[in-house]
Amino acid sequence: MIEHADADRLRDLTLELVEVESPTGDTAEVARLYARRLEEVGLGVEVLDEVFPATPIVIGRLSGSEPGPTVVLNGHLDTVPIPHAPPRVEGDLVYGRGTADMKGALACAAEAARAVKSLDSFPGELVVLATGLHESPGGRGEDLAWLLQEHGFKADAVIVCELGSDRFIAAHTGCATFEIVVSRPGEATHELKTEAGTPHPIVAAGKVIDAVSARSAALGAAEHPLVGSDTYFFGEVDGGDFYNRFPTTCRLVGTRRWAPGSVLADADREFRELLARVAAETGCTIDLDLRLVREAYEIDPEHPLSLALRRGYADVTGVELPISGGKLVADAAFFNGECGIPAVYHGPAGSGAHGDVESVPISELVRATKVYLRVLEHLWA
Ligand SMILES: [Zn+2]
């Protein structure tokens, strides 16, 4: 089946998809284009646009004539909202925003479906699933969460078609963003006209930073073998507005990341306990807004889906995927978390995702398509 992967078609569809700009939250046009292309391949396509009209979910289905697993090729149609030079092809490379992250991979999914369509028969069902609220901060996978938790989408195995082009990702961290507001009652006042003992939000914010940094250092002692230790990170601090005015608020913004084995609720509990202690000590009010980006992810490298991917990759490339993990944020966590649908990562290796110049090699699109097809054959065997 892998001989069906066609470089020209992969190049053309990637280019066509990136020619339609689709920053996170504004993917309706490219979703309808992708849906049309899947229909032309012969898939039964649904465009779910009632709940997320600006970012419709595209679901293309191809049913086999024998019983078997429902296997999903999943990707996101949104790109980071960073301007890019107009799309173009140069030698083996397709340039444009979203080529690497990850419209090239969605072209691969369509091409894999075309190859499956050409078979006389196959078991189960192949599903191509594309969403539009992936890239944070504009998206946190709200559409995928809705699809899985409320719409009742079911499947037996998922390949998230990005990352892991040259390694098997067996684990990654979970991530949440936080915004802490430290405040005191009353108006901003002259430094010399403020009652002694008034709680000072900037000083209290300093104590928050100390307490969180001490906790972060303690967390550093425990290392997950694949993703390292849990972290807190501060990226922004602002408070006060004039050199001799006694401030009313100070704001701290950052990230909290955790290894597989814990979940957002654990991080939330620990964070609130820490902040409650500083609030009691300083007399300031401390509010925490901790928002999930993605939960942590882990899969056994010996799971049948993992083995299908590792074998499929070795079939196509002649080399083994090394087992690895890392601090990253992606969508397999949605599937294999509460939903219990095994999911793995594998995509074409592009470059410049989120950078100024983004591209994907056509040869990588061909390679990834072949890997998807081999994975399907292993899963069907
Ligand atoms: Zn991506």
mmCIF file of C-alpha atoms and ligand atoms in Angstrom:
data_model
loop_
_atom_site.group_PDB
_atom_site.id
_atom_site.type_symbol
_atom_site.label_atom_id
_atom_site.label_comp_id
_atom_site.label_asym_id
_atom_site.label_seq_id
_atom_site.Cartn_x
_atom_site.Cartn_y
_atom_site.Cartn_z
ATOM 1 C CA MET A 1 0.000 0.000 0.000
ATOM 2 C CA ILE A 2 2.897 2.390 0.708
ATOM 3 C CA GLU A 3 3.674 2.815 -2.992
ATOM 4 C CA HIS A 4 0.504 4.942 -3.219
ATOM 5 C CA ALA A 5 2.117 7.858 -1.341
ATOM 6 C CA ASP A 6 2.521 10.454 -4.070
ATOM 7 C CA ALA A 7 4.977 13.317 -3.643
ATOM 8 C CA ASP A 8 3.260 15.680 -6.089
ATOM 9 C CA ARG A 9 -0.154 15.307 -4.512
ATOM 10 C CA LEU A 10 1.319 15.764 -1.017
ATOM 11 C CA ARG A 11 3.147 18.903 -2.151
ATOM 12 C CA ASP A 12 0.087 20.342 -3.856
ATOM 13 C CA LEU A 13 -2.343 19.750 -0.994
ATOM 14 C CA THR A 14 0.109 21.109 1.581
ATOM 15 C CA LEU A 15 0.583 24.240 -0.512
ATOM 16 C CA GLU A 16 -3.152 24.623 -1.055
ATOM 17 C CA LEU A 17 -3.867 24.296 2.676
ATOM 18 C CA VAL A 18 -1.233 26.838 3.705
ATOM 19 C CA GLU A 19 -2.435 29.310 1.090
ATOM 20 C CA VAL A 20 -5.567 29.714 3.235
ATOM 21 C CA GLU A 21 -4.503 31.528 6.391
ATOM 22 C CA SER A 22 -5.933 29.934 9.521
ATOM 23 C CA PRO A 23 -4.739 31.402 12.795
ATOM 24 C CA THR A 24 -6.140 29.704 15.887
ATOM 25 C CA GLY A 25 -9.840 30.449 16.251
ATOM 26 C CA ASP A 26 -10.353 31.337 12.575
ATOM 27 C CA THR A 27 -10.155 28.104 10.622
ATOM 28 C CA ALA A 28 -13.576 27.797 8.975
ATOM 29 C CA GLU A 29 -12.341 28.452 5.435
ATOM 30 C CA VAL A 30 -9.476 25.972 5.536
ATOM 31 C CA ALA A 31 -11.700 23.417 7.328
ATOM 32 C CA ARG A 32 -14.225 23.546 4.455
ATOM 33 C CA LEU A 33 -11.422 23.271 1.905
ATOM 34 C CA TYR A 34 -9.959 20.258 3.691
ATOM 35 C CA ALA A 35 -13.427 18.692 3.983
ATOM 36 C CA ARG A 36 -13.908 19.057 0.201
ATOM 37 C CA ARG A 37 -10.552 17.435 -0.510
ATOM 38 C CA LEU A 38 -11.411 14.499 1.781
ATOM 39 C CA GLU A 39 -14.753 14.111 0.029
ATOM 40 C CA GLU A 40 -12.976 13.991 -3.323
ATOM 41 C CA VAL A 41 -10.790 11.193 -1.972
ATOM 42 C CA GLY A 42 -13.989 9.301 -1.194
ATOM 43 C CA LEU A 43 -14.441 9.771 2.525
ATOM 44 C CA GLY A 44 -17.803 10.387 4.158
ATOM 45 C CA VAL A 45 -17.237 13.823 5.656
ATOM 46 C CA GLU A 46 -18.980 15.610 8.511
ATOM 47 C CA VAL A 47 -18.252 19.251 9.325
ATOM 48 C CA LEU A 48 -19.344 19.976 12.901
ATOM 49 C CA ASP A 49 -19.856 23.721 13.157
ATOM 50 C CA GLU A 50 -22.687 24.246 15.635
ATOM 51 C CA VAL A 51 -20.666 24.543 18.813
ATOM 52 C CA PHE A 52 -17.526 26.069 17.277
ATOM 53 C CA PRO A 53 -18.713 27.919 14.152
ATOM 54 C CA ALA A 54 -15.403 29.746 13.630
ATOM 55 C CA THR A 55 -13.417 26.518 13.944
ATOM 56 C CA PRO A 56 -15.502 23.655 12.528
ATOM 57 C CA ILE A 57 -14.345 20.127 13.286
ATOM 58 C CA VAL A 58 -13.755 18.018 10.171
ATOM 59 C CA ILE A 59 -14.354 14.266 10.449
ATOM 60 C CA GLY A 60 -13.778 12.095 7.389
ATOM 61 C CA ARG A 61 -14.651 8.396 7.587
ATOM 62 C CA LEU A 62 -13.743 5.465 5.416
ATOM 63 C CA SER A 63 -15.418 2.194 6.400
ATOM 64 C CA GLY A 64 -13.928 -1.181 5.602
ATOM 65 C CA SER A 65 -15.981 -4.200 4.706
ATOM 66 C CA GLU A 66 -14.652 -6.367 7.539
ATOM 67 C CA PRO A 67 -14.870 -5.865 11.300
ATOM 68 C CA GLY A 68 -11.839 -4.173 12.812
ATOM 69 C CA PRO A 69 -10.525 -1.201 14.734
ATOM 70 C CA THR A 70 -11.444 2.438 14.204
ATOM 71 C CA VAL A 71 -8.112 4.161 13.645
ATOM 72 C CA VAL A 72 -7.851 7.948 13.653
ATOM 73 C CA LEU A 73 -5.325 10.212 11.953
ATOM 74 C CA ASN A 74 -5.624 13.474 13.862
ATOM 75 C CA GLY A 75 -4.278 16.958 13.325
ATOM 76 C CA HIS A 76 -4.983 20.651 13.777
ATOM 77 C CA LEU A 77 -5.797 23.113 11.001
ATOM 78 C CA ASP A 78 -4.921 26.219 13.005
ATOM 79 C CA THR A 79 -1.528 27.850 12.934
ATOM 80 C CA VAL A 80 0.190 30.289 15.238
ATOM 81 C CA PRO A 81 -0.917 33.860 14.413
ATOM 82 C CA ILE A 82 2.581 34.947 13.361
ATOM 83 C CA PRO A 83 2.941 36.526 9.910
ATOM 84 C CA HIS A 84 4.899 34.586 7.283
ATOM 85 C CA ALA A 85 6.118 35.236 3.736
ATOM 86 C CA PRO A 86 3.731 33.917 1.022
ATOM 87 C CA PRO A 87 3.753 30.132 0.538
ATOM 88 C CA ARG A 88 6.084 28.693 -2.101
ATOM 89 C CA VAL A 89 7.795 25.500 -3.190
ATOM 90 C CA GLU A 90 11.565 25.416 -3.577
ATOM 91 C CA GLY A 91 13.213 22.115 -4.423
ATOM 92 C CA ASP A 92 12.090 19.552 -1.842
ATOM 93 C CA LEU A 93 10.667 22.191 0.501
ATOM 94 C CA VAL A 94 7.204 23.665 0.880
ATOM 95 C CA TYR A 95 7.395 26.998 2.708
ATOM 96 C CA GLY A 96 4.561 28.761 4.478
ATOM 97 C CA ARG A 97 2.894 29.207 7.840
ATOM 98 C CA GLY A 98 1.535 25.835 8.867
ATOM 99 C CA THR A 99 3.593 23.692 6.497
ATOM 100 C CA ALA A 100 5.436 22.035 9.389
ATOM 101 C CA ASP A 101 2.829 22.686 12.084
ATOM 102 C CA MET A 102 0.830 20.927 10.749
ATOM 103 C CA LYS A 103 -1.001 21.172 7.440
ATOM 104 C CA GLY A 104 1.680 19.070 5.748
ATOM 105 C CA ALA A 105 0.725 16.282 8.133
ATOM 106 C CA LEU A 106 -2.970 16.728 7.288
ATOM 107 C CA ALA A 107 -2.046 16.345 3.634
ATOM 108 C CA CYS A 108 -0.354 13.068 4.662
ATOM 109 C CA ALA A 109 -3.548 11.926 6.399
ATOM 110 C CA ALA A 110 -5.578 12.626 3.241
ATOM 111 C CA GLU A 111 -3.005 10.810 1.119
ATOM 112 C CA ALA A 112 -3.024 7.803 3.461
ATOM 113 C CA ALA A 113 -6.830 7.723 3.247
ATOM 114 C CA ARG A 114 -6.591 7.757 -0.554
ATOM 115 C CA ALA A 115 -4.330 4.702 -0.454
ATOM 116 C CA VAL A 116 -6.715 2.878 1.899
ATOM 117 C CA LYS A 117 -9.640 3.792 -0.355
ATOM 118 C CA SER A 118 -7.887 2.037 -3.245
ATOM 119 C CA LEU A 119 -7.931 -1.306 -1.401
ATOM 120 C CA ASP A 120 -10.541 -3.914 -2.278
ATOM 121 C CA SER A 121 -11.235 -4.417 1.392
ATOM 122 C CA PHE A 122 -9.837 -3.528 4.781
ATOM 123 C CA PRO A 123 -10.944 -4.077 8.378
ATOM 124 C CA GLY A 124 -12.609 -1.502 10.588
ATOM 125 C CA GLU A 125 -12.649 2.174 9.845
ATOM 126 C CA LEU A 126 -10.154 4.900 9.053
ATOM 127 C CA VAL A 127 -11.038 8.345 10.393
ATOM 128 C CA VAL A 128 -9.346 11.637 9.540
ATOM 129 C CA LEU A 129 -10.031 14.193 12.269
ATOM 130 C CA ALA A 130 -9.031 17.866 12.063
ATOM 131 C CA THR A 131 -9.642 20.603 14.640
ATOM 132 C CA GLY A 132 -8.975 24.334 14.892
ATOM 133 C CA LEU A 133 -8.322 25.338 18.502
ATOM 134 C CA HIS A 134 -4.936 23.791 19.163
ATOM 135 C CA GLU A 135 -2.357 26.527 19.525
ATOM 136 C CA SER A 136 -2.426 28.314 22.881
ATOM 137 C CA PRO A 137 -3.135 30.895 24.104
ATOM 138 C CA GLY A 138 -5.896 31.250 21.446
ATOM 139 C CA GLY A 139 -6.830 27.591 21.804
ATOM 140 C CA ARG A 140 -6.541 24.955 24.472
ATOM 141 C CA GLY A 141 -8.103 22.110 22.553
ATOM 142 C CA GLU A 142 -11.616 23.122 23.600
ATOM 143 C CA ASP A 143 -13.043 21.632 20.395
ATOM 144 C CA LEU A 144 -11.263 18.307 20.831
ATOM 145 C CA ALA A 145 -12.288 18.174 24.492
ATOM 146 C CA TRP A 146 -15.911 18.799 23.502
ATOM 147 C CA LEU A 147 -15.776 16.162 20.768
ATOM 148 C CA LEU A 148 -14.457 13.514 23.144
ATOM 149 C CA GLN A 149 -16.236 14.413 26.357
ATOM 150 C CA GLU A 150 -19.615 15.661 25.134
ATOM 151 C CA HIS A 151 -20.138 14.667 21.531
ATOM 152 C CA GLY A 152 -19.248 11.052 22.279
ATOM 153 C CA PHE A 153 -16.582 10.542 19.616
ATOM 154 C CA LYS A 154 -15.239 6.980 19.863
ATOM 155 C CA ALA A 155 -12.209 5.261 18.400
ATOM 156 C CA ASP A 156 -9.806 2.425 19.125
ATOM 157 C CA ALA A 157 -6.471 4.005 18.239
ATOM 158 C CA VAL A 158 -5.232 7.476 17.342
ATOM 159 C CA ILE A 159 -2.144 8.739 15.589
ATOM 160 C CA VAL A 160 -1.646 12.423 16.364
ATOM 161 C CA CYS A 161 0.155 13.381 13.161
ATOM 162 C CA GLU A 162 2.764 15.720 14.580
ATOM 163 C CA LEU A 163 5.986 15.485 16.584
ATOM 164 C CA GLY A 164 7.953 12.273 17.025
ATOM 165 C CA SER A 165 9.311 12.230 13.459
ATOM 166 C CA ASP A 166 12.540 10.594 14.611
ATOM 167 C CA ARG A 167 11.746 9.369 18.122
ATOM 168 C CA PHE A 168 8.996 7.514 19.882
ATOM 169 C CA ILE A 169 7.394 9.876 22.392
ATOM 170 C CA ALA A 170 6.428 7.656 25.311
ATOM 171 C CA ALA A 171 5.675 10.500 27.731
ATOM 172 C CA HIS A 172 5.318 14.231 28.010
ATOM 173 C CA THR A 173 4.527 16.713 30.722
ATOM 174 C CA GLY A 174 1.197 18.314 31.483
ATOM 175 C CA CYS A 175 1.019 22.086 31.439
ATOM 176 C CA ALA A 176 -1.121 24.859 32.862
ATOM 177 C CA THR A 177 -0.738 28.616 32.659
ATOM 178 C CA PHE A 178 -1.191 30.665 35.789
ATOM 179 C CA GLU A 179 -2.043 34.244 36.600
ATOM 180 C CA ILE A 180 -1.747 35.313 40.233
ATOM 181 C CA VAL A 181 -3.141 38.625 41.408
ATOM 182 C CA VAL A 182 -1.844 39.835 44.776
ATOM 183 C CA SER A 183 -3.924 42.698 46.116
ATOM 184 C CA ARG A 184 -4.776 44.806 49.160
ATOM 185 C CA PRO A 185 -7.992 46.670 49.961
ATOM 186 C CA GLY A 186 -8.302 50.385 49.235
ATOM 187 C CA GLU A 187 -7.066 52.892 46.682
ATOM 188 C CA ALA A 188 -3.494 53.566 45.615
ATOM 189 C CA THR A 189 -2.092 56.133 48.053
ATOM 190 C CA HIS A 190 1.009 58.290 48.507
ATOM 191 C CA GLU A 191 3.802 56.281 50.069
ATOM 192 C CA LEU A 192 3.914 58.693 53.051
ATOM 193 C CA LYS A 193 0.140 58.897 53.470
ATOM 194 C CA THR A 194 -0.381 55.163 53.786
ATOM 195 C CA GLU A 195 -1.056 53.698 57.205
ATOM 196 C CA ALA A 196 1.839 51.734 58.705
ATOM 197 C CA GLY A 197 1.336 48.000 58.415
ATOM 198 C CA THR A 198 -0.700 48.207 55.215
ATOM 199 C CA PRO A 199 -0.110 44.964 53.273
ATOM 200 C CA HIS A 200 2.226 45.616 50.330
ATOM 201 C CA PRO A 201 1.257 43.645 47.184
ATOM 202 C CA ILE A 202 4.701 43.887 45.566
ATOM 203 C CA VAL A 203 6.472 42.714 48.720
ATOM 204 C CA ALA A 204 3.906 39.909 49.045
ATOM 205 C CA ALA A 205 4.460 38.993 45.386
ATOM 206 C CA GLY A 206 8.171 38.718 46.225
ATOM 207 C CA LYS A 207 7.273 36.237 48.953
ATOM 208 C CA VAL A 208 5.140 34.304 46.467
ATOM 209 C CA ILE A 209 8.135 34.101 44.144
ATOM 210 C CA ASP A 210 10.349 32.914 47.037
ATOM 211 C CA ALA A 211 7.851 30.292 48.191
ATOM 212 C CA VAL A 212 7.171 29.008 44.681
ATOM 213 C CA SER A 213 10.886 28.944 43.823
ATOM 214 C CA ALA A 214 11.623 26.932 46.985
ATOM 215 C CA ARG A 215 8.858 24.475 46.036
ATOM 216 C CA SER A 216 10.144 24.294 42.474
ATOM 217 C CA ALA A 217 13.656 23.493 43.738
ATOM 218 C CA ALA A 218 12.217 20.730 45.952
ATOM 219 C CA LEU A 219 10.315 19.309 42.974
ATOM 220 C CA GLY A 220 13.604 19.263 41.055
ATOM 221 C CA ALA A 221 14.792 16.437 43.306
ATOM 222 C CA ALA A 222 12.322 13.999 41.713
ATOM 223 C CA GLU A 223 13.001 13.173 38.075
ATOM 224 C CA HIS A 224 10.645 11.327 35.749
ATOM 225 C CA PRO A 225 12.985 9.216 33.585
ATOM 226 C CA LEU A 226 11.593 10.593 30.305
ATOM 227 C CA VAL A 227 10.352 14.097 31.042
ATOM 228 C CA GLY A 228 12.416 15.325 33.992
ATOM 229 C CA SER A 229 10.963 17.078 37.002
ATOM 230 C CA ASP A 230 7.918 19.234 37.672
ATOM 231 C CA THR A 231 8.448 22.983 37.305
ATOM 232 C CA TYR A 232 7.022 26.378 38.092
ATOM 233 C CA PHE A 233 8.100 29.225 35.829
ATOM 234 C CA PHE A 234 7.515 32.984 36.079
ATOM 235 C CA GLY A 235 7.399 34.828 32.770
ATOM 236 C CA GLU A 236 5.818 38.164 33.741
ATOM 237 C CA VAL A 237 5.638 40.329 36.824
ATOM 238 C CA ASP A 238 3.984 43.685 37.012
ATOM 239 C CA GLY A 239 2.754 45.821 39.858
ATOM 240 C CA GLY A 240 2.596 49.446 40.885
ATOM 241 C CA ASP A 241 2.356 52.460 38.600
ATOM 242 C CA PHE A 242 4.428 55.251 40.138
ATOM 243 C CA TYR A 243 7.625 55.455 42.189
ATOM 244 C CA ASN A 244 6.069 56.795 45.401
ATOM 245 C CA ARG A 245 2.529 55.451 45.175
ATOM 246 C CA PHE A 246 1.667 52.557 47.469
ATOM 247 C CA PRO A 247 0.393 49.917 45.029
ATOM 248 C CA THR A 248 -2.849 47.974 45.287
ATOM 249 C CA THR A 249 -1.997 44.990 43.101
ATOM 250 C CA CYS A 250 0.823 42.941 41.682
ATOM 251 C CA ARG A 251 0.395 40.337 38.973
ATOM 252 C CA LEU A 252 2.521 37.240 38.334
ATOM 253 C CA VAL A 253 2.149 35.122 35.200
ATOM 254 C CA GLY A 254 3.807 31.846 34.260
ATOM 255 C CA THR A 255 3.552 28.115 33.735
ATOM 256 C CA ARG A 256 3.297 25.005 35.856
ATOM 257 C CA ARG A 257 4.373 21.716 34.266
ATOM 258 C CA TRP A 258 4.067 18.235 35.726
ATOM 259 C CA ALA A 259 5.156 14.714 34.898
ATOM 260 C CA PRO A 260 2.813 11.816 34.080
ATOM 261 C CA GLY A 261 1.365 10.406 37.282
ATOM 262 C CA SER A 262 -0.143 13.675 38.429
ATOM 263 C CA VAL A 263 -2.963 15.758 37.001
ATOM 264 C CA LEU A 264 -4.050 19.394 36.983
ATOM 265 C CA ALA A 265 -6.062 18.920 40.192
ATOM 266 C CA ASP A 266 -2.883 17.929 42.088
ATOM 267 C CA ALA A 267 -0.997 20.972 40.827
ATOM 268 C CA ASP A 268 -3.963 23.191 41.654
ATOM 269 C CA ARG A 269 -4.196 21.937 45.247
ATOM 270 C CA GLU A 270 -0.476 22.384 45.912
ATOM 271 C CA PHE A 271 -0.436 25.859 44.384
ATOM 272 C CA ARG A 272 -3.403 27.086 46.436
ATOM 273 C CA GLU A 273 -1.901 25.786 49.684
ATOM 274 C CA LEU A 274 1.339 27.631 48.968
ATOM 275 C CA LEU A 275 -0.462 30.879 48.152
ATOM 276 C CA ALA A 276 -2.755 30.627 51.184
ATOM 277 C CA ARG A 277 0.308 30.541 53.437
ATOM 278 C CA VAL A 278 1.748 33.689 51.828
ATOM 279 C CA ALA A 279 -1.639 35.418 52.028
ATOM 280 C CA ALA A 280 -1.894 34.648 55.756
ATOM 281 C CA GLU A 281 1.655 35.851 56.356
ATOM 282 C CA THR A 282 1.364 39.116 54.402
ATOM 283 C CA GLY A 283 -2.277 40.140 54.829
ATOM 284 C CA CYS A 284 -2.708 40.454 51.067
ATOM 285 C CA THR A 285 -5.437 38.712 49.081
ATOM 286 C CA ILE A 286 -3.954 36.284 46.565
ATOM 287 C CA ASP A 287 -6.099 34.997 43.694
ATOM 288 C CA LEU A 288 -4.975 32.201 41.416
ATOM 289 C CA ASP A 289 -6.253 31.543 37.898
ATOM 290 C CA LEU A 290 -4.679 28.227 36.886
ATOM 291 C CA ARG A 291 -5.753 27.032 33.430
ATOM 292 C CA LEU A 292 -5.060 23.724 31.825
ATOM 293 C CA VAL A 293 -3.202 23.700 28.515
ATOM 294 C CA ARG A 294 -2.896 19.892 28.294
ATOM 295 C CA GLU A 295 -2.657 17.069 30.805
ATOM 296 C CA ALA A 296 0.451 14.890 30.916
ATOM 297 C CA TYR A 297 0.761 11.907 28.584
ATOM 298 C CA GLU A 298 2.283 8.460 28.814
ATOM 299 C CA ILE A 299 2.031 5.255 26.782
ATOM 300 C CA ASP A 300 3.760 1.913 27.167
ATOM 301 C CA PRO A 301 6.247 1.515 24.280
ATOM 302 C CA GLU A 302 5.123 -2.130 24.177
ATOM 303 C CA HIS A 303 1.413 -1.271 23.760
ATOM 304 C CA PRO A 304 0.094 -2.778 20.490
ATOM 305 C CA LEU A 305 -0.357 0.711 18.988
ATOM 306 C CA SER A 306 3.164 1.712 20.054
ATOM 307 C CA LEU A 307 4.544 -1.463 18.515
ATOM 308 C CA ALA A 308 2.608 -0.864 15.287
ATOM 309 C CA LEU A 309 4.160 2.613 15.022
ATOM 310 C CA ARG A 310 7.664 1.489 15.914
ATOM 311 C CA ARG A 311 7.500 -1.400 13.431
ATOM 312 C CA GLY A 312 5.910 0.758 10.742
ATOM 313 C CA TYR A 313 8.673 3.333 11.087
ATOM 314 C CA ALA A 314 11.372 0.664 10.947
ATOM 315 C CA ASP A 315 9.750 -0.876 7.844
ATOM 316 C CA VAL A 316 9.856 2.452 6.003
ATOM 317 C CA THR A 317 13.178 3.877 7.182
ATOM 318 C CA GLY A 318 15.224 0.806 8.118
ATOM 319 C CA VAL A 319 16.029 2.275 11.537
ATOM 320 C CA GLU A 320 14.420 2.025 14.957
ATOM 321 C CA LEU A 321 12.698 4.927 16.672
ATOM 322 C CA PRO A 322 14.508 5.679 19.929
ATOM 323 C CA ILE A 323 12.203 5.812 22.971
ATOM 324 C CA SER A 324 12.041 9.302 24.443
ATOM 325 C CA GLY A 325 9.878 11.879 26.150
ATOM 326 C CA GLY A 326 9.955 15.537 26.866
ATOM 327 C CA LYS A 327 8.490 18.771 28.084
ATOM 328 C CA LEU A 328 5.974 19.469 25.377
ATOM 329 C CA VAL A 329 2.274 20.148 25.008
ATOM 330 C CA ALA A 330 0.186 18.247 22.482
ATOM 331 C CA ASP A 331 -3.077 16.469 21.867
ATOM 332 C CA ALA A 332 -2.519 12.756 22.489
ATOM 333 C CA ALA A 333 -3.145 13.540 26.168
ATOM 334 C CA PHE A 334 -6.803 14.240 25.318
ATOM 335 C CA PHE A 335 -7.303 10.799 23.850
ATOM 336 C CA ASN A 336 -5.393 8.534 26.166
ATOM 337 C CA GLY A 337 -6.344 10.367 29.364
ATOM 338 C CA GLU A 338 -9.887 10.081 30.657
ATOM 339 C CA CYS A 339 -11.178 8.819 27.299
ATOM 340 C CA GLY A 340 -8.915 5.793 27.383
ATOM 341 C CA ILE A 341 -8.255 5.782 23.624
ATOM 342 C CA PRO A 342 -4.627 4.823 23.024
ATOM 343 C CA ALA A 343 -2.810 7.547 21.072
ATOM 344 C CA VAL A 344 0.702 8.017 19.733
ATOM 345 C CA TYR A 345 2.583 10.874 18.065
ATOM 346 C CA HIS A 346 4.164 10.709 14.654
ATOM 347 C CA GLY A 347 4.525 13.367 12.000
ATOM 348 C CA PRO A 348 6.714 14.593 9.169
ATOM 349 C CA ALA A 349 9.811 16.498 10.317
ATOM 350 C CA GLY A 350 9.430 20.123 9.329
ATOM 351 C CA SER A 351 11.301 23.129 10.577
ATOM 352 C CA GLY A 352 10.469 26.581 11.829
ATOM 353 C CA ALA A 353 7.179 25.798 13.597
ATOM 354 C CA HIS A 354 6.300 29.052 15.421
ATOM 355 C CA GLY A 355 9.425 30.606 13.827
ATOM 356 C CA ASP A 356 9.811 33.230 11.122
ATOM 357 C CA VAL A 357 10.428 30.782 8.275
ATOM 358 C CA GLU A 358 8.470 27.524 8.313
ATOM 359 C CA SER A 359 8.885 24.635 5.886
ATOM 360 C CA VAL A 360 8.393 20.922 5.417
ATOM 361 C CA PRO A 361 10.314 18.630 3.051
ATOM 362 C CA ILE A 362 8.120 16.854 0.504
ATOM 363 C CA SER A 363 10.252 13.748 1.089
ATOM 364 C CA GLU A 364 9.176 13.865 4.745
ATOM 365 C CA LEU A 365 5.520 14.062 3.734
ATOM 366 C CA VAL A 366 6.018 10.935 1.653
ATOM 367 C CA ARG A 367 7.864 9.193 4.471
ATOM 368 C CA ALA A 368 5.234 10.006 7.094
ATOM 369 C CA THR A 369 2.411 8.871 4.780
ATOM 370 C CA LYS A 370 4.182 5.561 4.246
ATOM 371 C CA VAL A 371 4.617 5.155 8.002
ATOM 372 C CA TYR A 372 0.883 5.751 8.570
ATOM 373 C CA LEU A 373 0.055 3.125 5.980
ATOM 374 C CA ARG A 374 2.430 0.596 7.500
ATOM 375 C CA VAL A 375 1.010 1.302 10.971
ATOM 376 C CA LEU A 376 -2.472 0.564 9.620
ATOM 377 C CA GLU A 377 -1.261 -2.710 8.116
ATOM 378 C CA HIS A 378 0.283 -3.715 11.459
ATOM 379 C CA LEU A 379 -2.895 -2.792 13.327
ATOM 380 C CA TRP A 380 -5.021 -4.773 10.866
ATOM 381 C CA ALA A 381 -2.749 -7.850 10.999
HETATM 382 ZN ZN ZN B 1 1.064 21.612 15.979
#
